[in-house]
CSV table of C-alpha atoms in Angstrom, one decimal:
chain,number,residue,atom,x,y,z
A,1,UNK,CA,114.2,160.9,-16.9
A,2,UNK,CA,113.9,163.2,-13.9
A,3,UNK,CA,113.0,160.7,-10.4
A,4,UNK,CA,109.4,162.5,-10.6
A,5,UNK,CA,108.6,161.6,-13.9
A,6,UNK,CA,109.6,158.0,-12.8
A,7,UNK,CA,107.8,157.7,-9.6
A,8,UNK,CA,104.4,159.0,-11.3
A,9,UNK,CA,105.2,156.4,-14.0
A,10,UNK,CA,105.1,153.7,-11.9
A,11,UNK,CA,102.0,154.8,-9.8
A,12,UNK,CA,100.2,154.5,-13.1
A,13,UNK,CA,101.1,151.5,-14.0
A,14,UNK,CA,100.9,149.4,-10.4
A,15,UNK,CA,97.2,147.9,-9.7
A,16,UNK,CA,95.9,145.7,-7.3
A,17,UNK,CA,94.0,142.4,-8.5
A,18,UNK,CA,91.1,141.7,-6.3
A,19,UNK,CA,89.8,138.0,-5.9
A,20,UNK,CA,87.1,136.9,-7.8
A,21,UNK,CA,83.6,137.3,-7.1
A,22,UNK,CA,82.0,133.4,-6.6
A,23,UNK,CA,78.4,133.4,-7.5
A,24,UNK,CA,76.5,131.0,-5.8
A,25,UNK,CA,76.0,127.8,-8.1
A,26,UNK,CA,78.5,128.9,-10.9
A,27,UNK,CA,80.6,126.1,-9.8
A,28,UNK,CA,80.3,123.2,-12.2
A,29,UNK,CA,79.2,120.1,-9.6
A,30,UNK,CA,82.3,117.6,-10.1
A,31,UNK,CA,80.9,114.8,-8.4
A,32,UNK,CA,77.4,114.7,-10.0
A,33,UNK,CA,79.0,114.7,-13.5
A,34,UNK,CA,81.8,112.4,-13.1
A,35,UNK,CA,79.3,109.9,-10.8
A,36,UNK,CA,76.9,110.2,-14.0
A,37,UNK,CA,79.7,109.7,-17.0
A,38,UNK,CA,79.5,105.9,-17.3
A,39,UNK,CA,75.5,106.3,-17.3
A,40,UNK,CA,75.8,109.0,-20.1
A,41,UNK,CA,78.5,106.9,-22.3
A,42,UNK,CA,76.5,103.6,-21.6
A,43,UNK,CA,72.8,105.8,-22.6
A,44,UNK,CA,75.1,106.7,-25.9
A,45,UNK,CA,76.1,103.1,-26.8
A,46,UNK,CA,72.1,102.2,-26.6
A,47,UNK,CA,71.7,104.2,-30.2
A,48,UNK,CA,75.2,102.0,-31.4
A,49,UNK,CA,74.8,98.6,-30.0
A,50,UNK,CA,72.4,95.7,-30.3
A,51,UNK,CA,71.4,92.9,-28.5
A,52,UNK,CA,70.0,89.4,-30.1
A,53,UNK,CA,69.7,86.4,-28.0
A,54,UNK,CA,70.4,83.9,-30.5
A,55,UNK,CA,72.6,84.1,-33.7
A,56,UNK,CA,72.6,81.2,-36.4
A,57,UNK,CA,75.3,78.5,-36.0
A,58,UNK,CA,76.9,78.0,-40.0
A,59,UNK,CA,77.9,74.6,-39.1
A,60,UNK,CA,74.9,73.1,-38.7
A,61,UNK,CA,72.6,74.9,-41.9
A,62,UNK,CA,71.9,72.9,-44.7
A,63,UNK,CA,74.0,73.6,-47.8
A,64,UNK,CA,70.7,75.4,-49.7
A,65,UNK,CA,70.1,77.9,-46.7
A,66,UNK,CA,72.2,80.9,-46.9
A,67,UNK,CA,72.9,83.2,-43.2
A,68,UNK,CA,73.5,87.1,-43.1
A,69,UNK,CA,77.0,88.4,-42.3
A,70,UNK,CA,75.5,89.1,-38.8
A,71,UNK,CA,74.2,85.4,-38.0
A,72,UNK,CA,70.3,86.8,-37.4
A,73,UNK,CA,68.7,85.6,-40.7
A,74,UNK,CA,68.2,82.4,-42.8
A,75,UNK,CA,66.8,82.5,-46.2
A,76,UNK,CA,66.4,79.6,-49.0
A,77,UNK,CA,68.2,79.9,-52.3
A,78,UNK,CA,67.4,77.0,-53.9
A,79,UNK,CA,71.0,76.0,-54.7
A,80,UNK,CA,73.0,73.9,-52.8
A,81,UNK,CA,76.4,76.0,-52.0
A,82,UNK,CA,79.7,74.1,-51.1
A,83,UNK,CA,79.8,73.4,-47.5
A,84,UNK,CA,82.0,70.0,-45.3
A,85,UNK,CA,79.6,67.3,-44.7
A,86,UNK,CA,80.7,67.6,-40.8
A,87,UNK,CA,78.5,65.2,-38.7
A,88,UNK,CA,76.7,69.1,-37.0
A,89,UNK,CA,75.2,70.1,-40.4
A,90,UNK,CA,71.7,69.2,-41.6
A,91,UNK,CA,71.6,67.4,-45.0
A,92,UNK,CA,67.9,66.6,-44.9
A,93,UNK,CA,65.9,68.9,-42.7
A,94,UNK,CA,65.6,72.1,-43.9
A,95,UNK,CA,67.2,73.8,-40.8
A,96,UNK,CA,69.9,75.6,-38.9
A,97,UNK,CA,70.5,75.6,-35.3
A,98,UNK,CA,70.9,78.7,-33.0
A,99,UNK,CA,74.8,78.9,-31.5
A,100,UNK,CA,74.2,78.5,-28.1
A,101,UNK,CA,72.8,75.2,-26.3
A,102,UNK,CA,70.7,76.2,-23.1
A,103,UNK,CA,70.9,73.4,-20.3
A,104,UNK,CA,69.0,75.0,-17.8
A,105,UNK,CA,67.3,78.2,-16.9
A,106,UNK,CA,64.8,80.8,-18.8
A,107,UNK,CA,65.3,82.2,-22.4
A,108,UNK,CA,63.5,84.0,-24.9
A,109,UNK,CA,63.5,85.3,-28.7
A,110,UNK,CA,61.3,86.9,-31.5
A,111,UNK,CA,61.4,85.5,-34.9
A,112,UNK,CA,60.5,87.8,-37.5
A,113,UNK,CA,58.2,85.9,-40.2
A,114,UNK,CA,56.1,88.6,-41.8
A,115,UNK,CA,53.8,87.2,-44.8
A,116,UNK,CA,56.0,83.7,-45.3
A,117,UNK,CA,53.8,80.8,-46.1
A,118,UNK,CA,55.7,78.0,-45.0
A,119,UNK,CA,58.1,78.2,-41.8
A,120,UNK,CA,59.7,75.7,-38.4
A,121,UNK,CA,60.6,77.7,-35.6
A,122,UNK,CA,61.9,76.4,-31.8
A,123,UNK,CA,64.0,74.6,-29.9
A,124,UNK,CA,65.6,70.8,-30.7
A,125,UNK,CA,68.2,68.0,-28.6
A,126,UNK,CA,71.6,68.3,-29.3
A,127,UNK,CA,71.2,64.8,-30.5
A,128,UNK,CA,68.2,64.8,-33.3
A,129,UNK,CA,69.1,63.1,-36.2
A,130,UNK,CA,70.3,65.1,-38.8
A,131,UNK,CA,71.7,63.2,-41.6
A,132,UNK,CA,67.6,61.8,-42.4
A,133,UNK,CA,64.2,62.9,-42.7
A,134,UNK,CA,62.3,62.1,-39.1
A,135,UNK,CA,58.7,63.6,-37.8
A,136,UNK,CA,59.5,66.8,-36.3
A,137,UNK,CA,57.9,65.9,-33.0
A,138,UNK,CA,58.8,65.9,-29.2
A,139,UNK,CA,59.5,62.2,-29.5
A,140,UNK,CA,62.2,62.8,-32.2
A,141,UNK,CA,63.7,65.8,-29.8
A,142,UNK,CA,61.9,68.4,-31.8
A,143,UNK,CA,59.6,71.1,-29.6
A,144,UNK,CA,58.2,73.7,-32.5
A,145,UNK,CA,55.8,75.4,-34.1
A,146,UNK,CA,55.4,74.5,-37.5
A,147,UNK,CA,53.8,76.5,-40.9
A,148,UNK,CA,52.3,75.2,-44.1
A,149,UNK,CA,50.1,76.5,-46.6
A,150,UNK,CA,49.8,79.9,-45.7
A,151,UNK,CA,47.0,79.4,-43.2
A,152,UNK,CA,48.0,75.8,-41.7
A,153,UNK,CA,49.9,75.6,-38.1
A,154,UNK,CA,50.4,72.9,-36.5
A,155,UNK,CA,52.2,72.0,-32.7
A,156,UNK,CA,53.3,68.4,-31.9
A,157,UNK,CA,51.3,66.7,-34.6
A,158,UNK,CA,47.9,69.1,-33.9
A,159,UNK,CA,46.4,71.8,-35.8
A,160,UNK,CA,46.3,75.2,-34.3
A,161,UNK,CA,43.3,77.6,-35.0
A,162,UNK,CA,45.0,81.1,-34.6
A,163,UNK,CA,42.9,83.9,-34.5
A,164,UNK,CA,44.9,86.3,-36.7
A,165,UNK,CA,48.4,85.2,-38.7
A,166,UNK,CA,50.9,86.5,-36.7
A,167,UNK,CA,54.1,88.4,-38.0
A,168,UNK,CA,56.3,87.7,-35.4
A,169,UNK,CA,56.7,85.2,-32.9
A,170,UNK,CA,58.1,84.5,-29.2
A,171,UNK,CA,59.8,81.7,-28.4
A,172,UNK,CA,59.9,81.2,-24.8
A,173,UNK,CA,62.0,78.5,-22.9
A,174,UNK,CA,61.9,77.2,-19.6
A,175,UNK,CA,64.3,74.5,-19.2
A,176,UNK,CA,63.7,73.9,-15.6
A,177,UNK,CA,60.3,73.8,-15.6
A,178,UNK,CA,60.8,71.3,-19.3
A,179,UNK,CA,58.1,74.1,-21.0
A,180,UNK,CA,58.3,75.7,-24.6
A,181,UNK,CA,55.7,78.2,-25.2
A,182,UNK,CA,55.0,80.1,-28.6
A,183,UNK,CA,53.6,83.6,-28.5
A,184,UNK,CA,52.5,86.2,-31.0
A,185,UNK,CA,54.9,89.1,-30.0
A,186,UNK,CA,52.1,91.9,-30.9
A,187,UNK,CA,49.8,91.0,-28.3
A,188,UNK,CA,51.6,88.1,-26.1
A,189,UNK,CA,48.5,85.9,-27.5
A,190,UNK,CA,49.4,82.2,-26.4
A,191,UNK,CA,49.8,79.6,-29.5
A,192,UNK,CA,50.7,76.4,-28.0
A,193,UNK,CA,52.9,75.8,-25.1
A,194,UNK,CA,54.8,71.8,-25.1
A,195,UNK,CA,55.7,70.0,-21.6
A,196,UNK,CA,58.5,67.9,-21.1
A,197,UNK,CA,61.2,66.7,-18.9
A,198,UNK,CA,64.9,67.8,-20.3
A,199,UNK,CA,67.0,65.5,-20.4
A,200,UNK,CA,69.8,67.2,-22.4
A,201,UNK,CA,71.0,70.5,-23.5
A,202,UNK,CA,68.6,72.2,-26.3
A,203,UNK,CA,69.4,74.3,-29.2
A,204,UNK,CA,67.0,77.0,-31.2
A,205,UNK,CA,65.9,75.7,-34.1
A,206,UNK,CA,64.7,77.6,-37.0
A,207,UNK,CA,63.8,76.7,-40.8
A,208,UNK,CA,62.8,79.0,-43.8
A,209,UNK,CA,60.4,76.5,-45.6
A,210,UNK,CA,61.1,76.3,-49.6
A,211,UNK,CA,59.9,78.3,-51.9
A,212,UNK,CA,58.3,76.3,-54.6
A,213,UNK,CA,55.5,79.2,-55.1
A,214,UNK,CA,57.4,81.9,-54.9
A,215,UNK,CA,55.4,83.5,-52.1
A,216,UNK,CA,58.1,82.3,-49.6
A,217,UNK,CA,61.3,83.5,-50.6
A,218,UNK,CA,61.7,85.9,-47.5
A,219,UNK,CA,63.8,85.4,-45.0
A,220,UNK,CA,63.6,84.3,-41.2
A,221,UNK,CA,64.6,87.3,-39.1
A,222,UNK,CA,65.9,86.9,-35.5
A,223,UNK,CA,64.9,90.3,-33.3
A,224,UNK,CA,67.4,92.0,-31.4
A,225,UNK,CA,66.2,92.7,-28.2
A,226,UNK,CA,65.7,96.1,-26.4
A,227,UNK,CA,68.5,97.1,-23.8
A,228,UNK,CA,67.4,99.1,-20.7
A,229,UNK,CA,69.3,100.7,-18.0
A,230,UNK,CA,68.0,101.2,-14.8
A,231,UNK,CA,69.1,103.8,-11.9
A,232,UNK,CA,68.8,102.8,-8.6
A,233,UNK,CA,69.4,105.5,-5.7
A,234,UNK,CA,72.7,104.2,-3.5
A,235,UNK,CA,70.5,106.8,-0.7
């Protein structure tokens, strides 16, 4: 190959890279979307996760009441299932406590009862008697909101007119200010609210009813509650 050929060669094959063009705004805006990433994972996990303020304690249900895998329902079976006779368990009311015991502050949950006819729903003492059939009433440690009949509700020993039955209910708790208040969840419609002065640590206290008629074979359903984020500007 003459030197000729060889320098024409190499003419043609040399080029000069310019530098890219930057267009205004083509630049991806690292700090806006790594400063949004936990928000966007956490807005993600809302359609994943669920939140219910109380689950059912096993230890304490009657042998006859059977709870869902997840601890939010209580249904009646009508046969007594093998379960230790430990001195937390009910073996005459027909009841299971919530998990947690609240000793001060403000809590709240919905209690799905739909079209049962017979149903006990809100808070107890830790220290009730549980081995025996007592009144359910504040002076026995009991604070709830009771079902009978289909169309019968009664608070502390009185009878409740309700305007419409409800389907679920709101149990609201303020320890601090010794009130439990019940609530239909559809329209925040009062029921009854009880006064007292705390003097120990309470626990949620729910109860199917039988089913003798079998109208009330449903189960007691404890809502989750809906989680909400919000943004504040750090500007």
């Amino acid at each position: 190959m003459c030197f000729q050929s060889y320098k024409n060669i190499k003419e043609r094959a040399q080029c000069t890279l310019q530098d890219p063009e930057l267009f205004s705004g083509a630049l991806i805006d690292v700090a806006k979307h790594l400063g949004n990433l936990k928000f966007q994972v956490w807005e993600m996990m809302l359609g994943m996760v669920q939140y219910t303020p109380v689950i059912l304690d096993p230890k304490t249900a009657r042998s006859d009441l059977s709870l869902s895998d997840q601890l939010t329902t209580v249904t009646f079976t009508d046969r007594k299932q093998k379960c230790p006779d430990n001195p937390e368990r009910f073996s005459c009311c027909l009841a299971v406590l919530g998990s947690e015991r609240f000793t001060s502050g403000k809590h709240s949950f919905e209690v799905n009862v739909g079209n049962k006819t017979s149903w006990d729903i809100g808070v107890a003492n830790k220290s009730i008697i549980r081995k025996s059939g007592i009144p359910l009433c504040p002076k026995n440690g009991f604070w709830l909101l009771l079902h009978r009949n289909g169309d019968m509700y009664i608070a502390g020993g009185n009878k409740l007119t309700l305007k419409k039955k409800p389907q679920t209910i709101r149990v609201q708790l303020n320890y601090d200010r010794g009130e439990v208040s019940f609530f239909d969840s559809s329209d925040m419609a009062p029921f009854h609210t009880f006064t007292e002065t705390f003097t120990e640590g309470v626990y949620p206290y729910f109860s199917p009813g039988f089913n003798k008629d079998g109208r009330n074979e449903a189960p007691l359903q404890i809502y989750p509650v809906k989680v909400s984020v919000t943004v504040t500007s750090s500007k």
